[in-house]
Amino acid sequence: MADAGRHPNIELLTLSEVTQVKGHVGNFHVKVHKRARYVDEKECTACNDCVEVCPVALPDEFNMGFSTRKAIYQPFPQAVPSAFVVNPSDCLGNNPIACGRCIEACEKECINFDMTDEDIEIDVGTIIVATGMDVFDPSPLEEYGYSRFANVVTSLDFERLISSFGPTQGTLVRPSDGEIPRTVAFIQCVGSRTEKNGKPYCSNICCMNTVKDTLLIKDHWPQTDCKVFYIDIRAFGKGFEELYKRSRGEGVEYIRGIPGLIDEDPKTKDLTLTVENVQSAQVEKHTVGMVVLSVGVEPRRDGDTIKNLLSLSNTPDGFYMQAHPKLMPVDAPTKGVFFAGCAEGPKDVKDSVSQASAAAARANRLMRKGIITVEAITSVVNPELCRSCGICEQVCPYHAITVDKEKKESAVVTEAACAGCGNCAAACPFGAISMRHFTDEQIEAQIDAMLAVNPQDKIVVFACNWCSYMGADTAGISRLQYPPTVRIIRTMCSARVHPKFIERAFLKGAPIVLVSGCHFADCHYITANRSTQSRVDKMWDKLEKMGIRPERLQLDWISAAEGQKFAKVMAQVEELRKKVTREEIEHTVRAFTEAGKPKKRKKAKVGAS
């Protein structure tokens, strides 16, 4: 951090937040709101004179409330810039000044309560999202008594207690009485690997963090016993298994089972843990002096702000989704945006540093070209057909289309920002938008070709490129059997499927049509598949009004890894196809043929004058 602060090509904007992002890759315009520090960071030397005279005392957030800070303070040791900051909500008053002791104590006159917030506008070519993560709050888990028992702490609390820069200068003590505990218990997976009271995923860092803490305790306080209660120890990194074995060799007791209840002795403040030991198949009670809850990590609680600013997608676990988990693991679906660290998922320092280097390299590779190359799958607007209605602008998840409704000018596509999902082409009521390499004519030609012979024996499947089509590929690679009646048409996104494609398939005699795409939580085009759902809902209503069974149009969400689900869904659809009669197909063809005929206008009767 200090190196970054001194680097001539790095500008640090502290106490700042991004409020607006416009533009596209190579041409982002960013607005940043910078809060007033009330201290001149260039002149302040962090001498501490102002802190000593400040009368305000508040819990120190960095030390998890185990110590206090003043209204003017340094956020944490070795913070960059090395200058103090005034929190106006904590100060006794600066408008008008009610105290002013810090101003009188500062010989360099660095403190200025006339400072105001400022808005900064910058133009950048690429953006790296490194927002970090939050930790799980165990307070709702009453069985652990985190908010009731003083000697129950989280792993983050424990880190501050044993830190040499922490409130106890690195001495292991119990919060209740300041004594060194005889036994410390660690409870793993608090808030992780559970659907009911936390997150379903593994938080990656918890096991090895506990192993590290047990080794620290044994190195500095060998008389203190350690007990670790766990489900599984996941030591998969380089050198991690050796550390785990070393921890066991130091006498740390590992007990397979998670305590279901913690009780406190009101006199000694010792804690009794009740746990079912899986290995011995016995219910045991363990009395310890201190309990450390190894809490999991979770996405930033304010992550939706960045998500909306940059048009990002989330995976089901709430972290940001990459453009491709294997081929582009640090790229966001929005071009020119990259991920580093825990913004994309739980990871330790080593993996975060590796990903940060990769993100910087990807950004540098993009900017050094001087030009932006895009894949030839973008949308094209025919100005002669465009009526400037603005629907395409509303449905575009990347804000790549602009329409000037007042001047009635045709829509304009920014190709550098367009990802080629095709949602705009399916939404345009005037047919003014076409997709390169996925044109209406190409898709309709595929429908006609596959239904040219024995259409009643075919299932038309529209599969999105990133998920359901890859799911079919996974099924094939895994040699999973699914019916040969399935005929797949690939689209970049399920939102590309225009209702007229479905109608054409039924008109050509298809018994069943299936539209499939990404799950709602992990659409590669952010929210495009919501449009798919809306269009299919309307199509179901239309089929019902036409006397056609709505279940003949199927909608399913299949991910790239769900090869088994793809095969299962295809088998289910095949069973449904077998139940569609020839009479139903003929009725459907007649209904859509009649619906497609131009309606005759009734002649108005002319009355006698």
XYZ file of C-alpha atoms in Angstrom:
609
model
C 0.000 0.000 0.000
C 2.834 2.370 0.851
C 4.498 1.587 -2.494
C 1.254 2.358 -4.302
C 0.998 5.675 -2.464
C 4.510 6.673 -3.569
C 4.214 5.477 -7.177
C 4.309 8.416 -9.646
C 1.724 6.793 -11.950
C -0.798 5.910 -9.232
C -3.286 8.427 -7.847
C -5.007 7.358 -4.648
C -8.436 8.853 -3.963
C -9.216 8.061 -0.336
C -12.575 8.695 1.368
C -14.069 8.450 -2.112
C -16.796 6.504 -3.858
C -17.731 6.118 -7.506
C -21.152 7.631 -8.151
C -21.485 7.359 -11.916
C -19.906 5.466 -14.811
C -20.756 6.259 -18.415
C -19.259 5.263 -21.729
C -17.684 2.028 -22.828
C -14.381 0.204 -23.057
C -11.582 2.630 -23.889
C -13.821 5.590 -23.158
C -15.257 5.386 -19.637
C -16.274 8.632 -17.965
C -16.299 8.233 -14.182
C -17.622 10.558 -11.476
C -16.128 10.206 -8.001
C -17.450 11.822 -4.831
C -14.581 12.607 -2.442
C -15.531 13.397 1.139
C -13.747 16.119 3.032
C -10.905 14.906 5.269
C -10.724 18.224 7.205
C -6.984 17.623 7.426
C -4.411 18.667 4.817
C -2.971 15.259 3.938
C 0.105 16.800 2.300
C 1.085 18.747 5.412
C 0.015 16.365 8.183
C 2.857 14.292 9.675
C 0.684 12.157 11.978
C 2.400 13.583 15.048
C -0.595 12.632 17.257
C -0.787 15.999 19.058
C -4.380 16.554 17.914
C -5.447 13.078 19.056
C -4.146 13.619 22.580
C -6.342 16.671 23.170
C -9.530 15.384 21.517
C -12.169 14.799 24.256
C -14.252 12.300 22.224
C -13.809 8.549 22.805
C -15.497 6.014 20.543
C -15.130 2.270 19.810
C -12.375 1.655 17.280
C -13.912 -0.127 14.275
C -10.559 -1.399 13.047
C -9.874 -3.108 16.378
C -13.421 -4.522 16.412
C -14.396 -2.375 19.402
C -11.664 -3.736 21.740
C -10.093 -0.250 21.949
C -11.183 3.337 21.466
C -10.386 6.083 19.025
C -10.940 9.827 18.896
C -13.019 11.929 16.516
C -9.751 12.776 14.755
C -7.773 9.619 14.115
C -5.757 7.480 11.726
C -7.999 4.664 10.354
C -5.356 1.981 10.953
C -1.558 1.730 11.396
C 0.427 2.488 8.235
C -2.650 3.880 6.501
C -2.037 5.689 3.215
C -1.889 8.636 3.142
C -0.150 8.888 6.516
C -2.454 11.621 7.754
C -5.271 11.921 10.241
C -8.925 12.362 9.357
C -11.849 13.973 11.165
C -15.152 12.122 11.232
C -17.694 14.980 11.262
C -20.450 12.808 12.732
C -18.250 12.058 15.775
C -16.834 15.551 16.314
C -18.464 17.732 18.965
C -19.256 20.250 16.260
C -17.509 22.123 13.497
C -20.283 24.331 12.163
C -19.936 26.326 14.325
C -16.829 24.925 16.022
C -17.843 23.713 19.490
C -14.458 22.439 20.625
C -11.519 23.330 18.412
C -8.854 21.761 20.664
C -7.336 19.846 17.756
C -6.899 23.072 15.789
C -5.107 24.719 18.706
C -2.819 21.703 19.189
C -1.764 21.428 15.532
C 1.404 23.507 15.108
C 1.451 23.006 11.319
C -2.158 24.251 11.010
C -3.193 21.201 9.004
C -6.775 21.064 10.292
C -9.354 23.015 8.334
C -13.058 22.635 9.082
C -13.893 24.757 6.013
C -13.009 21.876 3.702
C -15.942 20.633 1.616
C -16.742 17.501 -0.332
C -15.789 17.557 -3.994
C -16.836 15.732 -7.145
C -14.065 14.556 -9.444
C -14.556 13.527 -13.059
C -12.000 11.308 -14.797
C -11.741 9.547 -18.153
C -10.306 6.035 -18.125
C -9.864 3.221 -20.622
C -10.418 0.234 -18.340
C -11.746 -0.441 -14.845
C -10.603 -3.045 -12.310
C -13.145 -3.977 -9.639
C -11.418 -4.907 -6.371
C -14.139 -4.214 -3.823
C -13.238 -7.072 -1.451
C -15.837 -8.849 0.665
C -17.651 -8.747 3.991
C -17.554 -11.295 6.788
C -20.540 -13.183 8.090
C -22.188 -11.730 11.202
C -22.813 -14.618 13.660
C -25.033 -12.581 15.989
C -28.284 -14.233 14.799
C -26.888 -17.688 15.688
C -28.106 -17.755 19.281
C -26.609 -21.198 19.978
C -23.120 -19.686 19.858
C -23.911 -16.705 22.095
C -21.694 -14.291 20.194
C -23.604 -11.234 21.334
C -24.202 -12.639 24.868
C -20.907 -14.152 26.003
C -17.840 -11.919 26.224
C -15.405 -14.764 25.562
C -17.017 -15.792 22.276
C -15.259 -13.885 19.500
C -15.055 -14.146 15.716
C -11.903 -15.034 13.820
C -11.618 -11.375 12.799
C -11.877 -10.294 16.457
C -9.188 -12.840 17.319
C -6.850 -11.479 14.625
C -6.981 -8.051 16.266
C -6.455 -9.495 19.750
C -3.221 -11.294 18.833
C -1.895 -8.608 16.470
C 1.225 -6.789 17.649
C -0.505 -3.547 16.583
C -3.773 -4.556 18.243
C -5.408 -3.422 21.483
C -3.364 -5.859 23.611
C -0.068 -5.406 21.730
C -0.199 -9.037 20.652
C -0.963 -10.656 24.030
C -3.597 -13.410 23.971
C -6.170 -12.506 26.638
C -9.828 -13.197 27.296
C -12.079 -10.155 26.774
C -13.952 -10.861 30.030
C -11.042 -10.636 32.495
C -7.838 -10.032 30.533
C -6.408 -13.432 31.535
C -4.627 -15.841 29.211
C -7.129 -18.643 28.466
C -6.190 -22.218 29.371
C -8.054 -23.608 26.356
C -9.163 -21.975 23.107
C -11.812 -23.646 20.930
C -12.235 -22.917 17.237
C -15.570 -23.629 15.542
C -15.328 -23.943 11.773
C -17.785 -23.137 8.972
C -19.779 -20.525 10.905
C -21.932 -18.997 8.182
C -20.484 -21.231 5.454
C -21.650 -24.504 3.907
C -25.157 -24.125 5.229
C -28.386 -23.180 3.501
C -30.310 -22.420 6.674
C -28.098 -20.012 8.651
C -25.523 -18.706 6.224
C -24.129 -19.324 2.772
C -24.065 -22.649 0.926
C -20.505 -22.297 -0.389
C -17.116 -22.897 1.239
C -15.412 -19.616 2.144
C -11.980 -20.949 1.193
C -9.860 -19.160 3.799
C -11.359 -20.313 7.122
C -9.633 -23.674 7.616
C -6.121 -22.434 6.963
C -6.728 -19.282 8.987
C -7.575 -21.495 11.972
C -4.516 -23.693 11.364
C -2.369 -20.553 11.338
C -3.940 -19.256 14.567
C -3.387 -22.560 16.373
C 0.282 -22.523 15.368
C 0.628 -18.942 16.623
C -0.894 -19.890 19.952
C 1.342 -22.921 20.321
C 4.447 -20.902 19.391
C 3.786 -18.051 21.830
C 1.619 -19.629 24.526
C 2.499 -23.344 24.563
C 0.620 -23.848 27.842
C -2.695 -22.995 26.108
C -4.570 -25.946 24.624
C -6.386 -25.661 21.299
C -9.431 -27.584 20.121
C -10.781 -27.322 16.581
C -14.369 -28.409 15.836
C -14.809 -28.995 12.113
C -16.822 -30.627 9.331
C -13.895 -31.128 6.952
C -10.438 -29.557 6.923
C -9.853 -28.216 3.436
C -6.086 -27.736 3.102
C -5.781 -27.873 -0.685
C -3.208 -25.104 -1.341
C 0.533 -25.439 -1.803
C 2.116 -26.223 1.555
C -1.226 -26.160 3.370
C -1.314 -29.877 4.144
C 2.115 -29.595 5.784
C 0.881 -26.760 7.998
C -2.160 -28.813 8.976
C 0.034 -31.797 9.932
C 2.347 -29.484 11.867
C -0.646 -28.132 13.802
C -1.676 -31.672 14.763
C 1.908 -32.425 15.705
C 1.925 -29.468 18.104
C -0.879 -31.112 20.070
C -3.885 -29.295 18.642
C -6.958 -31.498 19.073
C -9.175 -31.760 15.982
C -12.727 -32.944 16.740
C -15.033 -33.775 13.851
C -18.358 -32.247 14.765
C -19.905 -28.798 15.139
C -21.153 -27.751 18.608
C -24.906 -27.327 18.804
C -24.906 -25.297 22.030
C -22.584 -23.092 24.090
C -23.251 -22.332 27.774
C -21.396 -19.910 30.053
C -20.446 -20.298 33.692
C -21.589 -16.974 35.218
C -18.790 -17.031 37.817
C -15.710 -18.092 35.854
C -16.984 -16.996 32.432
C -15.749 -20.325 31.090
C -17.713 -21.820 28.206
C -19.091 -25.353 27.834
C -19.569 -26.699 24.318
C -21.956 -29.568 23.610
C -21.017 -31.477 20.463
C -21.609 -34.823 18.803
C -18.218 -36.269 17.940
C -18.753 -37.929 14.567
C -15.696 -40.134 14.916
C -16.608 -41.540 18.339
C -20.395 -41.292 17.808
C -20.694 -39.793 21.318
C -22.193 -36.565 22.609
C -19.368 -34.761 24.415
C -19.030 -31.649 26.565
C -15.872 -29.535 26.377
C -15.102 -26.703 28.818
C -12.876 -23.952 27.389
C -11.815 -20.474 28.328
C -12.454 -18.877 24.962
C -14.300 -19.690 21.720
C -13.314 -18.405 18.275
C -16.018 -18.560 15.606
C -14.360 -19.085 12.234
C -16.777 -16.943 10.239
C -17.138 -17.224 6.489
C -16.975 -14.476 3.913
C -19.812 -13.107 1.818
C -20.228 -10.566 -1.004
C -20.091 -6.884 -0.181
C -23.450 -5.789 1.167
C -23.295 -2.676 -1.028
C -22.217 -4.672 -4.075
C -25.386 -3.881 -6.016
C -24.231 -0.270 -6.358
C -21.154 -1.261 -8.354
C -23.169 -3.908 -10.183
C -25.609 -1.292 -11.467
C -22.898 1.245 -12.306
C -20.881 -1.186 -14.428
C -23.695 -3.447 -15.720
C -22.277 -6.558 -14.050
C -23.772 -9.986 -13.419
C -23.896 -12.038 -10.225
C -23.409 -15.760 -9.757
C -25.924 -17.555 -7.486
C -23.632 -17.033 -4.483
C -23.843 -13.253 -4.918
C -20.289 -12.599 -6.126
C -19.639 -10.993 -9.510
C -19.625 -13.320 -12.502
C -16.780 -13.556 -15.013
C -17.214 -13.514 -18.768
C -15.990 -17.129 -18.813
C -14.865 -19.101 -15.728
C -12.031 -20.862 -17.574
C -11.005 -18.800 -20.592
C -11.604 -15.300 -19.146
C -11.535 -15.706 -15.342
C -10.769 -12.040 -14.577
C -12.889 -10.421 -17.306
C -16.349 -9.066 -16.567
C -19.169 -9.518 -19.094
C -18.923 -5.746 -19.645
C -15.956 -5.133 -21.919
C -13.089 -3.222 -20.340
C -13.999 -4.211 -16.769
C -11.882 -6.727 -14.845
C -11.983 -8.381 -11.415
C -9.342 -8.762 -8.728
C -9.557 -10.388 -5.321
C -12.706 -11.350 -3.461
C -15.045 -9.298 -5.634
C -15.290 -12.378 -7.844
C -15.294 -15.031 -5.096
C -13.707 -16.080 -1.788
C -9.930 -16.422 -2.016
C -6.802 -16.041 0.099
C -4.002 -13.483 -0.255
C -1.962 -15.605 -2.654
C -4.856 -16.107 -5.060
C -5.896 -12.455 -4.733
C -2.411 -11.271 -5.686
C -2.314 -13.669 -8.637
C -5.686 -12.483 -9.868
C -4.712 -8.828 -9.400
C -1.633 -9.375 -11.575
C -3.787 -11.093 -14.193
C -6.357 -8.275 -14.167
C -3.628 -5.638 -14.536
C -2.104 -7.593 -17.417
C -5.468 -7.959 -19.157
C -6.181 -4.245 -18.783
C -2.693 -3.319 -20.031
C -3.024 -5.680 -22.999
C -6.242 -3.984 -23.980
C -4.982 -0.414 -23.624
C -1.602 -0.894 -25.340
C -3.325 -1.726 -28.633
C -4.672 1.783 -28.975
C -7.729 0.415 -30.746
C -10.624 -1.785 -29.631
C -11.443 -4.896 -31.635
C -14.902 -6.369 -31.197
C -16.388 -9.703 -32.197
C -18.576 -9.458 -35.302
C -21.810 -10.392 -33.547
C -23.032 -6.899 -32.720
C -26.414 -5.424 -33.596
C -27.079 -3.268 -36.652
C -29.871 -0.683 -36.952
C -31.662 -0.028 -40.231
C -32.438 3.723 -40.027
C -35.142 3.414 -42.673
C -37.187 1.098 -40.444
C -36.365 2.645 -37.046
C -39.165 4.739 -35.495
C -37.128 6.041 -32.512
C -39.459 4.337 -30.016
C -36.607 3.707 -27.553
C -37.572 0.109 -26.669
C -34.152 -1.186 -27.724
C -32.467 1.366 -25.463
C -34.561 0.195 -22.510
C -33.866 -3.528 -22.918
C -30.132 -3.316 -23.677
C -28.327 -4.601 -20.549
C -25.088 -2.829 -21.542
C -26.531 0.593 -22.388
C -24.960 0.190 -25.822
C -27.915 1.766 -27.672
C -28.919 5.414 -27.556
C -32.074 6.931 -29.035
C -32.891 10.623 -29.334
C -36.671 10.574 -29.068
C -37.036 14.343 -29.189
C -35.216 14.698 -32.511
C -36.770 11.442 -33.778
C -33.338 10.189 -34.800
C -32.819 6.472 -35.331
C -31.132 4.329 -32.693
C -27.324 4.312 -32.580
C -25.362 1.238 -31.486
C -22.010 1.683 -29.757
C -20.324 -1.443 -31.064
C -17.524 -1.342 -28.488
C -20.127 -1.760 -25.748
C -22.457 -4.189 -27.549
C -22.075 -7.818 -26.449
C -24.316 -9.283 -29.126
C -27.025 -10.767 -26.891
C -29.748 -9.915 -29.427
C -32.308 -8.746 -26.878
C -32.787 -5.530 -28.824
C -33.494 -7.364 -32.083
C -36.144 -9.527 -30.436
C -37.735 -6.486 -28.744
C -37.860 -4.156 -31.756
C -41.503 -3.989 -32.925
C -40.514 -2.678 -36.384
C -37.804 -5.195 -37.297
C -35.254 -2.405 -37.556
C -32.444 -4.270 -35.750
C -30.539 -7.278 -37.024
C -27.709 -9.285 -35.479
C -24.551 -10.079 -37.378
C -24.212 -13.860 -37.940
C -27.465 -14.441 -36.048
C -29.857 -12.721 -38.433
C -33.561 -13.483 -38.563
C -33.128 -15.021 -42.015
C -30.390 -17.383 -40.810
C -32.393 -18.584 -37.809
C -35.574 -18.992 -39.862
C -33.635 -20.971 -42.491
C -32.483 -23.364 -39.770
C -36.065 -23.812 -38.575
C -37.261 -24.510 -42.120
C -34.464 -26.980 -42.816
C -34.900 -29.058 -39.679
C -38.680 -29.278 -40.101
C -38.682 -29.915 -43.837
C -39.057 -33.705 -43.405
C -41.213 -35.423 -40.767
C -41.613 -32.334 -38.560
C -43.819 -34.250 -36.121
C -40.719 -36.243 -35.089
C -38.607 -33.191 -34.251
C -38.159 -31.059 -31.117
C -36.976 -27.516 -31.845
C -34.619 -26.277 -29.136
C -33.326 -22.711 -28.922
C -30.194 -22.871 -26.736
C -28.155 -19.907 -25.507
C -24.464 -19.985 -26.393
C -23.050 -19.686 -22.886
C -25.155 -22.053 -20.803
C -27.728 -24.400 -22.312
C -25.799 -24.940 -25.567
C -22.689 -25.675 -23.494
C -24.836 -27.929 -21.321
C -25.649 -29.928 -24.452
C -21.934 -30.039 -25.229
C -21.223 -31.285 -21.695
C -23.846 -33.990 -22.123
C -22.243 -35.088 -25.360
C -18.701 -35.132 -23.965
C -19.947 -37.115 -20.969
C -21.653 -39.574 -23.360
C -25.022 -38.952 -21.755
C -27.866 -40.227 -23.903
C -30.706 -37.933 -24.915
C -33.345 -38.383 -27.646
C -32.191 -38.054 -31.289
C -35.353 -36.076 -32.056
C -33.790 -32.957 -30.507
C -32.726 -30.265 -33.002
C -30.716 -27.393 -31.507
C -30.485 -23.826 -32.789
C -27.726 -21.827 -31.106
C -28.321 -18.193 -30.161
C -26.005 -15.948 -28.183
C -28.704 -15.487 -25.553
C -32.179 -16.865 -24.963
C -33.348 -13.235 -25.220
C -32.489 -13.399 -28.945
C -35.458 -15.750 -29.505
C -38.099 -13.606 -31.184
C -41.712 -14.775 -30.753
C -41.927 -15.078 -34.538
C -39.273 -17.851 -34.415
C -41.523 -19.872 -32.101
C -44.556 -19.187 -34.287
C -42.633 -20.226 -37.408
C -41.609 -23.508 -35.785
C -45.235 -24.292 -34.921
C -46.373 -23.201 -38.380
C -43.907 -25.649 -39.933
C -45.357 -28.502 -37.873
C -43.137 -28.688 -34.798
C -44.895 -30.581 -31.983
C -42.718 -29.085 -29.215
C -40.562 -25.947 -28.967
C -38.090 -25.497 -26.101
C -36.415 -22.207 -25.209
C -33.470 -22.636 -22.840
C -30.917 -20.282 -21.342
C -28.866 -19.351 -18.295
C -30.294 -19.414 -14.799
C -31.662 -16.081 -13.628
C -28.822 -15.588 -11.152
C -25.997 -16.139 -13.640
C -27.096 -14.777 -17.000
C -24.005 -13.779 -18.986
C -25.933 -10.797 -20.289
C -26.868 -9.533 -16.824
C -30.694 -9.426 -16.952
C -31.408 -10.319 -20.581
C -33.068 -13.632 -19.735
C -35.728 -11.725 -17.803
C -36.888 -10.570 -21.232
C -36.968 -14.214 -22.311
C -39.304 -15.045 -19.445
C -41.560 -12.101 -20.284
C -41.826 -13.046 -23.976
C -42.516 -16.711 -23.236
C -45.214 -15.718 -20.713
C -46.945 -13.665 -23.423
C -46.547 -16.499 -25.909
C -48.165 -18.943 -23.478
C -51.160 -16.615 -23.193
C -51.387 -16.360 -26.983
C -51.270 -20.136 -27.447
C -54.020 -20.615 -24.908
C -56.238 -18.082 -26.667
C -55.639 -19.906 -29.962
C -56.723 -23.211 -28.452
C -53.183 -24.635 -28.402
C -51.807 -26.376 -25.318
C -49.307 -23.911 -23.730
C -47.129 -26.790 -22.468
C -46.086 -27.423 -26.063
C -43.848 -24.398 -25.568
C -41.295 -25.232 -22.879
C -38.903 -22.919 -21.032
C -35.988 -24.185 -18.961
C -32.774 -22.837 -17.451
C -29.694 -25.042 -17.879
C -26.104 -24.088 -16.995
C -22.982 -25.147 -18.873
C -22.071 -27.646 -16.163
C -25.505 -29.268 -16.088
C -25.036 -31.906 -18.773
C -27.106 -34.368 -16.778
C -29.937 -31.858 -16.450
C -29.837 -31.190 -20.199
C -30.203 -34.901 -20.941
C -32.989 -35.214 -18.356
C -34.917 -32.221 -19.714
C -34.603 -33.531 -23.274
C -35.975 -36.912 -22.155
C -38.923 -35.210 -20.458
C -39.659 -33.103 -23.522
C -39.496 -36.230 -25.699
C -42.155 -37.871 -23.550
C -44.287 -34.762 -24.020
C -43.684 -34.868 -27.797
C -45.027 -38.410 -27.991
C -48.341 -37.205 -26.544
C -48.834 -34.519 -29.188
C -51.301 -35.848 -31.753
C -51.236 -35.244 -35.496
C -54.625 -33.506 -35.136
C -53.089 -31.034 -32.647
C -50.274 -30.240 -35.039
C -52.694 -29.691 -37.925
C -54.876 -27.439 -35.750
C -51.785 -25.424 -34.754
C -50.696 -24.985 -38.364
C -54.193 -23.809 -39.367
C -54.396 -21.429 -36.400
C -51.095 -19.732 -37.186
C -51.859 -19.691 -40.914
C -55.130 -17.869 -40.249
C -53.453 -15.531 -37.768
C -50.869 -14.627 -40.375
C -53.376 -13.654 -43.055
C -54.088 -9.939 -43.426
C -57.423 -8.992 -41.981
C -60.075 -7.702 -44.404
C -61.398 -4.241 -43.698
C -65.156 -3.900 -43.441
C -66.712 -1.434 -45.866
C -68.660 1.329 -44.197
C -72.333 1.556 -45.165
C -73.367 4.828 -46.739
C -76.744 5.964 -45.482
C -79.360 7.837 -47.574
C -79.127 11.568 -47.366
